[in-house]
Short mmCIF file of C-alpha atoms in Angstrom, two decimals:
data_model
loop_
_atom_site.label_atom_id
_atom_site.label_comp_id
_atom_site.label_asym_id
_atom_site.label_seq_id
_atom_site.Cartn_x
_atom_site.Cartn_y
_atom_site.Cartn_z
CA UNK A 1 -19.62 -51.81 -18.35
CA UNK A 2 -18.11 -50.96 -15.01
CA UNK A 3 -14.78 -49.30 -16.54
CA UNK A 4 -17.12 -47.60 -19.53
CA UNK A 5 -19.09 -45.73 -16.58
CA UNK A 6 -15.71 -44.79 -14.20
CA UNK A 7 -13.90 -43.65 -17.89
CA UNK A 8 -17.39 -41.81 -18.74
CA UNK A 9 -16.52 -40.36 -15.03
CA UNK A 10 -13.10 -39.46 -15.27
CA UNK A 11 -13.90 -37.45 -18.52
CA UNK A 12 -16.61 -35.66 -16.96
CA UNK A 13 -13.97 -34.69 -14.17
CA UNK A 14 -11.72 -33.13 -16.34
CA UNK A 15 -14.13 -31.30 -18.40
CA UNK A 16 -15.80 -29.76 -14.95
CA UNK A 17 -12.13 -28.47 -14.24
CA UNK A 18 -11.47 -27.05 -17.76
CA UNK A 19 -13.02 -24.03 -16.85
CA UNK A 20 -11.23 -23.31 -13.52
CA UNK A 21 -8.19 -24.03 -15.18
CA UNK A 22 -8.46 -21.46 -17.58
CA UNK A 23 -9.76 -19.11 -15.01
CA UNK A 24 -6.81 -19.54 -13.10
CA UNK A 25 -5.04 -18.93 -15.94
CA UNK A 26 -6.62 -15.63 -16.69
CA UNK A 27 -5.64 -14.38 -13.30
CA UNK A 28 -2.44 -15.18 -13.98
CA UNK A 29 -2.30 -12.76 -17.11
CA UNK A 30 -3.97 -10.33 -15.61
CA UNK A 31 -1.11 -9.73 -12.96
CA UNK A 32 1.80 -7.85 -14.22
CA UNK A 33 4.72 -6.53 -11.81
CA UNK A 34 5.63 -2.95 -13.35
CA UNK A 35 9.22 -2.73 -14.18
CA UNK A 36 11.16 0.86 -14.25
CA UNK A 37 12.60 1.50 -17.68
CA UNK A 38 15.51 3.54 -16.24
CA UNK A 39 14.90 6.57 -18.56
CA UNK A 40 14.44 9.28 -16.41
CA UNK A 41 11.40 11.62 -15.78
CA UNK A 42 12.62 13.99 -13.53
CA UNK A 43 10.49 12.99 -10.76
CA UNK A 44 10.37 15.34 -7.51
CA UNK A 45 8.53 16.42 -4.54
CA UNK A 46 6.19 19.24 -5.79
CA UNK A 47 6.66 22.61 -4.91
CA UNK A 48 4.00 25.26 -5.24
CA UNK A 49 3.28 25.66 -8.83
CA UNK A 50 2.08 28.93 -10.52
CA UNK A 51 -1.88 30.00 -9.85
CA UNK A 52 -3.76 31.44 -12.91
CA UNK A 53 -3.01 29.68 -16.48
CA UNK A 54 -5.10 28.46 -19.58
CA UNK A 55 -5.94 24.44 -19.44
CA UNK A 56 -3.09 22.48 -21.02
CA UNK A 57 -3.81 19.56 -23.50
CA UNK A 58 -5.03 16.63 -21.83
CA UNK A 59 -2.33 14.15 -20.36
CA UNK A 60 -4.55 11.20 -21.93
CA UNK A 61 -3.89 12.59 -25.53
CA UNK A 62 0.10 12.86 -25.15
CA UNK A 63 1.17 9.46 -23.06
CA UNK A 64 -0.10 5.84 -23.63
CA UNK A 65 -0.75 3.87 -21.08
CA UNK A 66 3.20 1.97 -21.67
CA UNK A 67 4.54 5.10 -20.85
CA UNK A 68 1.99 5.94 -18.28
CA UNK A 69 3.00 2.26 -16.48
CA UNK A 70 6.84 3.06 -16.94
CA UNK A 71 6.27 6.52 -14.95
CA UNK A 72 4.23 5.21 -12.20
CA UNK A 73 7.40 2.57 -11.77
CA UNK A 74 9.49 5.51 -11.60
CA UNK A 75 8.22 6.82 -8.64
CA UNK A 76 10.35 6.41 -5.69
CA UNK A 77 9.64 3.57 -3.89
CA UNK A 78 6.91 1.95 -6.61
CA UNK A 79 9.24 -0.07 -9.01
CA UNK A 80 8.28 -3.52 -8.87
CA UNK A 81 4.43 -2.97 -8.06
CA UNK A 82 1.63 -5.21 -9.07
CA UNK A 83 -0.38 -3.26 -11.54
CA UNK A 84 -4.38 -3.46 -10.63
CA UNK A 85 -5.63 -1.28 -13.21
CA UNK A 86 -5.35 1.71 -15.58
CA UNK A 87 -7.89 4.33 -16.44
CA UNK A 88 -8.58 7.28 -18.38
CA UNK A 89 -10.13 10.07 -16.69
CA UNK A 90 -11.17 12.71 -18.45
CA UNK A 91 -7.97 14.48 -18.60
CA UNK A 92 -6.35 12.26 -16.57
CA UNK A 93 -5.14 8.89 -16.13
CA UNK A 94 -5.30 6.55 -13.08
CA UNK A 95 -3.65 3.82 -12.34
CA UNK A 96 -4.18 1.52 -9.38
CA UNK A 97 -0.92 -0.64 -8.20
CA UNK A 98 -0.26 -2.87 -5.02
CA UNK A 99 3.23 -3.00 -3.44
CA UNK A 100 4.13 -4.40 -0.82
CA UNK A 101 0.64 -5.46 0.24
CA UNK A 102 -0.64 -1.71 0.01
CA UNK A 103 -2.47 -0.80 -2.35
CA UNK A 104 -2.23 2.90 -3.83
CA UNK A 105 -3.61 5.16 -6.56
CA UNK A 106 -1.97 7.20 -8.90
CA UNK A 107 -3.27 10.04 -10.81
CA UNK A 108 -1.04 11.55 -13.55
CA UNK A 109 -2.03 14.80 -15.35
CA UNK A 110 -0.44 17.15 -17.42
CA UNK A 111 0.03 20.80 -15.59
CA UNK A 112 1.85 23.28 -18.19
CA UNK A 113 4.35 22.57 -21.06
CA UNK A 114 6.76 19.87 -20.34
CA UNK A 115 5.53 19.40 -16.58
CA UNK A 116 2.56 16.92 -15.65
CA UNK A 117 1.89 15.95 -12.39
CA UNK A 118 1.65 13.03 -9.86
CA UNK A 119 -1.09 12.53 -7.09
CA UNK A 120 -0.11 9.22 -5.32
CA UNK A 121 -2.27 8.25 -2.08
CA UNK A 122 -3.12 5.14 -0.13
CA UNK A 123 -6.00 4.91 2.16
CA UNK A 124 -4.64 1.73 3.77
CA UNK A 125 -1.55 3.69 5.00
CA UNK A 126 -3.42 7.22 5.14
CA UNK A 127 0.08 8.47 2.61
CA UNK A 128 -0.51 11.16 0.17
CA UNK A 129 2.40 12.10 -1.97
CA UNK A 130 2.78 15.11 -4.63
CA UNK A 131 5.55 14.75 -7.22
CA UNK A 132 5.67 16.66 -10.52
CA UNK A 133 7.83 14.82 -13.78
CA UNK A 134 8.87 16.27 -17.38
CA UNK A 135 7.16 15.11 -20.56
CA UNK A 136 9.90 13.68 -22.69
CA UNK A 137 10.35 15.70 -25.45
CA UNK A 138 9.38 13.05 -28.23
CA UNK A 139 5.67 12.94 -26.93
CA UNK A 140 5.14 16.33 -25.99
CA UNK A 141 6.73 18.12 -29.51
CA UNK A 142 2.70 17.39 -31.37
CA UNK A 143 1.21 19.24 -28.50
CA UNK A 144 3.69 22.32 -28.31
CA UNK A 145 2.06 24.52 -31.13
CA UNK A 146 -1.85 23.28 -29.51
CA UNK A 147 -0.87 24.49 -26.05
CA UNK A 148 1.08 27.73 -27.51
CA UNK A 149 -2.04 28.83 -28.99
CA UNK A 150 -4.42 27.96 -25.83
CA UNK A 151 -1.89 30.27 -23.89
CA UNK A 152 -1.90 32.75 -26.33
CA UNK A 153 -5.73 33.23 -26.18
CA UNK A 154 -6.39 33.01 -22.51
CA UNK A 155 -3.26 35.32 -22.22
CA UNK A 156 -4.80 37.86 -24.43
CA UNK A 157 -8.00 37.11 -23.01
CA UNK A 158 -6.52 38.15 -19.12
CA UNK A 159 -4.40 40.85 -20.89
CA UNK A 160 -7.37 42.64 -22.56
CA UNK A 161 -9.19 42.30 -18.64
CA UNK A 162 -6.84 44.55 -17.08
CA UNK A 163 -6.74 47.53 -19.76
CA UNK A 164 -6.27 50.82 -17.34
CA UNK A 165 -9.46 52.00 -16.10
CA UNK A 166 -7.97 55.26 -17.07
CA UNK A 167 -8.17 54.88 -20.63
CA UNK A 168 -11.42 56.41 -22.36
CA UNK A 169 -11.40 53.41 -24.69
CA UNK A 170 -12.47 50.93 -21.90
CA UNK A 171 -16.25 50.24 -21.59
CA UNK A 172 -17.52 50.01 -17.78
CA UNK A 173 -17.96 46.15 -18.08
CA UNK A 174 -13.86 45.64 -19.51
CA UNK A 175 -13.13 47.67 -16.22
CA UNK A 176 -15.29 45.79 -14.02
CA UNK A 177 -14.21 42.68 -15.22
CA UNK A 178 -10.61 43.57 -15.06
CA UNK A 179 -11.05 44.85 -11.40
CA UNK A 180 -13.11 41.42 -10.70
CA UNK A 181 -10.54 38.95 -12.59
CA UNK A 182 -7.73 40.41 -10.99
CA UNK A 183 -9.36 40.06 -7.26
CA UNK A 184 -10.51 36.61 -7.25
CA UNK A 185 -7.16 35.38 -5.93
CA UNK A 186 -7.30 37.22 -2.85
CA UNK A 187 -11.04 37.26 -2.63
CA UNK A 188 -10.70 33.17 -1.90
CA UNK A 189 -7.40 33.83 -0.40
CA UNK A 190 -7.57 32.07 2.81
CA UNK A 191 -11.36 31.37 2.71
CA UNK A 192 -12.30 27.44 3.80
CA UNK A 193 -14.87 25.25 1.95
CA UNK A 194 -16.52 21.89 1.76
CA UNK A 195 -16.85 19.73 -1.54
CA UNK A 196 -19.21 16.66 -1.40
CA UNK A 197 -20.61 14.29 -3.70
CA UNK A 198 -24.88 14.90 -3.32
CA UNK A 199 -25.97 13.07 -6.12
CA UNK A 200 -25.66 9.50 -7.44
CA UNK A 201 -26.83 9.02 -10.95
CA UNK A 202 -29.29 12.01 -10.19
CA UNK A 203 -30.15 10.60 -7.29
CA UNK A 204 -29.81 11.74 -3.65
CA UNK A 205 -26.45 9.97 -2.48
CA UNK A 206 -27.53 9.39 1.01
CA UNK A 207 -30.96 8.03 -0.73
CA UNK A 208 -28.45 6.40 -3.11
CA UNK A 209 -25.93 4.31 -0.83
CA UNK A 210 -29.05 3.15 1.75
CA UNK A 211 -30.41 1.50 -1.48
CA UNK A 212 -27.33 -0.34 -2.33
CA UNK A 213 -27.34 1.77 -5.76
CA UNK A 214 -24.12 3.84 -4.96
CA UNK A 215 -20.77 3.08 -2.83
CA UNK A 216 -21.26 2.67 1.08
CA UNK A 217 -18.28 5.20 0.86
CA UNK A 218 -19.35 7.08 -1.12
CA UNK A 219 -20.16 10.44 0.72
CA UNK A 220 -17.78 9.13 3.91
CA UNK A 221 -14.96 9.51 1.12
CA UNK A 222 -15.47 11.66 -1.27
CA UNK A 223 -16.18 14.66 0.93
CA UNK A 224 -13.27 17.29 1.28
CA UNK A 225 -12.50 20.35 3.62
CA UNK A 226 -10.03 22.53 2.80
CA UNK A 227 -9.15 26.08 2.81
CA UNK A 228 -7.34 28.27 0.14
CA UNK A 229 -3.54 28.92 1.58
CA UNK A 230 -2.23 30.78 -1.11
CA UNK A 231 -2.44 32.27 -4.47
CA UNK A 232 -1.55 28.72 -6.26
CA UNK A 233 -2.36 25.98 -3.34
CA UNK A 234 -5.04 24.42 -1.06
CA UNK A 235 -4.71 23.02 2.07
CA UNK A 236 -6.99 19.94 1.99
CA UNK A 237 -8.09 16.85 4.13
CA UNK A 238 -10.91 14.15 4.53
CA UNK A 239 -13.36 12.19 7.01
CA UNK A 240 -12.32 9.58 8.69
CA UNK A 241 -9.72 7.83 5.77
CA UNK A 242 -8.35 10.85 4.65
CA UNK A 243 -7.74 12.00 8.30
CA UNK A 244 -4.20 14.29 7.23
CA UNK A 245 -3.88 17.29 6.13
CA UNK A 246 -1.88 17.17 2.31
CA UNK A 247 -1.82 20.03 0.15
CA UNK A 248 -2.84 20.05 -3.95
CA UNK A 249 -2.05 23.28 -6.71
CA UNK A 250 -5.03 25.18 -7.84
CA UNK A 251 -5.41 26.69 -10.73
CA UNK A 252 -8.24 29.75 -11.94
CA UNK A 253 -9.78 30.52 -15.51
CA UNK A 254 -12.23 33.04 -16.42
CA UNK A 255 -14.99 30.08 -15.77
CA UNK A 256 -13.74 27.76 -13.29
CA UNK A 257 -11.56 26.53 -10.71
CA UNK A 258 -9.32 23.94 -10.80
CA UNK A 259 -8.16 21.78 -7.45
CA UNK A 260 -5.65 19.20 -7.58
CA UNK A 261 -7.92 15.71 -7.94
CA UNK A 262 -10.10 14.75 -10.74
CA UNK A 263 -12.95 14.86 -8.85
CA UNK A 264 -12.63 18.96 -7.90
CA UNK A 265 -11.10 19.89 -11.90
CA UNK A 266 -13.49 22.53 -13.51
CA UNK A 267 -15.42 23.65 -10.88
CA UNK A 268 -17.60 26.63 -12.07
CA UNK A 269 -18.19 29.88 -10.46
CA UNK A 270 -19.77 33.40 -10.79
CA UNK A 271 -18.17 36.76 -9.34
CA UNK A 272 -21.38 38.68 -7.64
CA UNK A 273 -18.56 41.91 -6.75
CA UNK A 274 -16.47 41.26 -4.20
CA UNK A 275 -18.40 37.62 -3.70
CA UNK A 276 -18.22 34.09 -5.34
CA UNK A 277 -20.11 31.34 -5.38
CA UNK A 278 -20.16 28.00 -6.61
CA UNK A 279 -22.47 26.11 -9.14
CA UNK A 280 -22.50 21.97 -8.76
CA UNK A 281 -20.49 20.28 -11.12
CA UNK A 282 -20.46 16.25 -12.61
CA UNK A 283 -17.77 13.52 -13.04
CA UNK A 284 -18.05 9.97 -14.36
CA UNK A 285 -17.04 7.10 -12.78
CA UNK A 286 -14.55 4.42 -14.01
CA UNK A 287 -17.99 2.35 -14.47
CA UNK A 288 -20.14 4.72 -15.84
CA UNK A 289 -22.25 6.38 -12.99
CA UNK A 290 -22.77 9.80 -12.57
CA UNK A 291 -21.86 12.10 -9.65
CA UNK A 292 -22.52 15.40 -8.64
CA UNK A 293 -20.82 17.30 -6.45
CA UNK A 294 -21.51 20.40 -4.78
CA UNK A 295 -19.26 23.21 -3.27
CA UNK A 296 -19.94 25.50 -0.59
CA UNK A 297 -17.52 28.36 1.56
CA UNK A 298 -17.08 26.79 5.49
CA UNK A 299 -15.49 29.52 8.17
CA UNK A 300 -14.73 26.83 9.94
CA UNK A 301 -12.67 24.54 7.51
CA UNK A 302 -9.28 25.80 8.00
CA UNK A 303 -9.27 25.17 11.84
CA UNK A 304 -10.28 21.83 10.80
CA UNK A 305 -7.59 20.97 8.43
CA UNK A 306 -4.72 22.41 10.57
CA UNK A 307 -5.77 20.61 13.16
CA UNK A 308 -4.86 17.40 11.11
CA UNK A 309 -1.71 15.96 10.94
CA UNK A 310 0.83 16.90 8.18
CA UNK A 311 0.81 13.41 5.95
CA UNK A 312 4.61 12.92 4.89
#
């Protein structure tokens, strides 16, 4: 009876450690080191890229995520990272790697034609990084005649705006609006603003984070001062863990604004004559939860960011 009951107990062991087993074992999976395929992508450091242009087909719709993981490994200095995740924003994807103990995240999104871009920034290090990279051909061919005709229309649409006011075919409101479209690039044109996150799920985000409902970092983070330095790029930084200064590309449509991260894309504004203001905006979390943000013009912002350091 004794060796029944210590067999009864040394079954009962193993079973109990079945399940950590196979736990560890999913962890194990779940890690995978990304490995660069040697085709190359034409990665660089970005340069400033061109101001007002129609929104290009979403980067989620032309590259997988295989191709999406052989990119990010492509980066200088990132073959060989541990891949965390990989998400689908909106228009964007977002991929979260470790190398080297740091961990950093990537956000890849398609800018014009053949070019997409590459946001790469780690809070751990306080490194932000700006790289453009072609679109092979293969991927990007479906998307060519989509894209030519979204150019086409917002090109007519911009051409029609700026009809002479001289011509006695143009209505008042074509000439306005030509006058108006034409301005907004120097109307913002060296003008500084805030952009925080103000709502969680429709609630207040200070409310939000004291209740344990939203990220403690959630406003800390998220909020952004920057100031417009030229016709196609901001100047940008952060509180406390985005304490440099890093600049992003803007781009303008007839609706909204456009700044570098996911979080600031499609930003709306109205023209009020020679002044514009901004209307809140939302964006989706990777886990569902809602946040607004709001936007508003600071005189003080650009002395703040230039009196950052430049992050390399």
């Amino acid at each position: 009876m004794a060796l029944f009951g210590m067999y009864r107990q040394v079954q009962s062991n193993r079973k109990q450690s079945q399940p950590q087993r196979k736990h560890l074992k999913k962890n194990r999976k779940t890690k995978k080191t990304l490995k660069a395929s040697g085709y190359d992508y034409q990665i660089t450091s970005k340069e400033a890229l061109g101001g007002v242009m129609a929104t290009p087909t979403s980067l989620t719709k032309i590259l997988n995520k295989k191709t999406i993981l052989d990119i990010v490994a492509s980066i200088p200095g990132m073959n060989d990272s541990q891949l965390i995740s990989a998400t689908k924003l909106k228009n964007e994807w977002q991929v979260k790697v470790k190398r080297a103990s740091i961990s950093y995240k990537v956000r890849l999104a398609h800018y014009q034609n053949q070019a997409g871009t590459i946001d790469l920034y780690s809070n751990e290090i306080k490194q932000h990084k700006n790289y453009i990279f072609t679109i092979p051909e293969k991927y990007y061919a479906p998307y060519k005649e989509e894209d030519a005709k979204l150019a086409s229309s917002f090109s007519q649409a911009a051409n029609s705006a700026v009809i002479s006011s001289s011509s006695s075919e143009e209505s008042p409101a074509e000439s306005s609006y030509s006058e108006e479209f034409n301005n907004i690039q120097n109307i913002i044109a060296g003008k500084g603003f805030d952009i925080t996150p103000v709502l969680y799920d429709g609630e207040d985000a200070d409310k939000a984070m004291n209740e344990n409902k939203a990220p403690q970092n959630l406003v800390h983070d998220g909020v952004a001062k920057g100031y417009f330095y030229d016709s196609s790029t901001v100047h940008l930084t952060g509180l406390g863990t985005y304490s440099g200064e890093y600049s992003n590309p803007y781009t303008i449509t007839n609706k909204t604004i456009n700044i570098g991260s996911q979080d600031y894309k499609n930003i709306p504004y109205s023209l009020n004559g020679n002044s514009i203001s901004f209307q809140n905006w939302q964006t989706k979390t990777s886990d569902g939860h809602t946040i607004t943000w709001q936007m508003k013009w600071d005189n003080n912002a650009q002395s703040y960011v230039d009196s950052k350091s430049q992050n390399p």
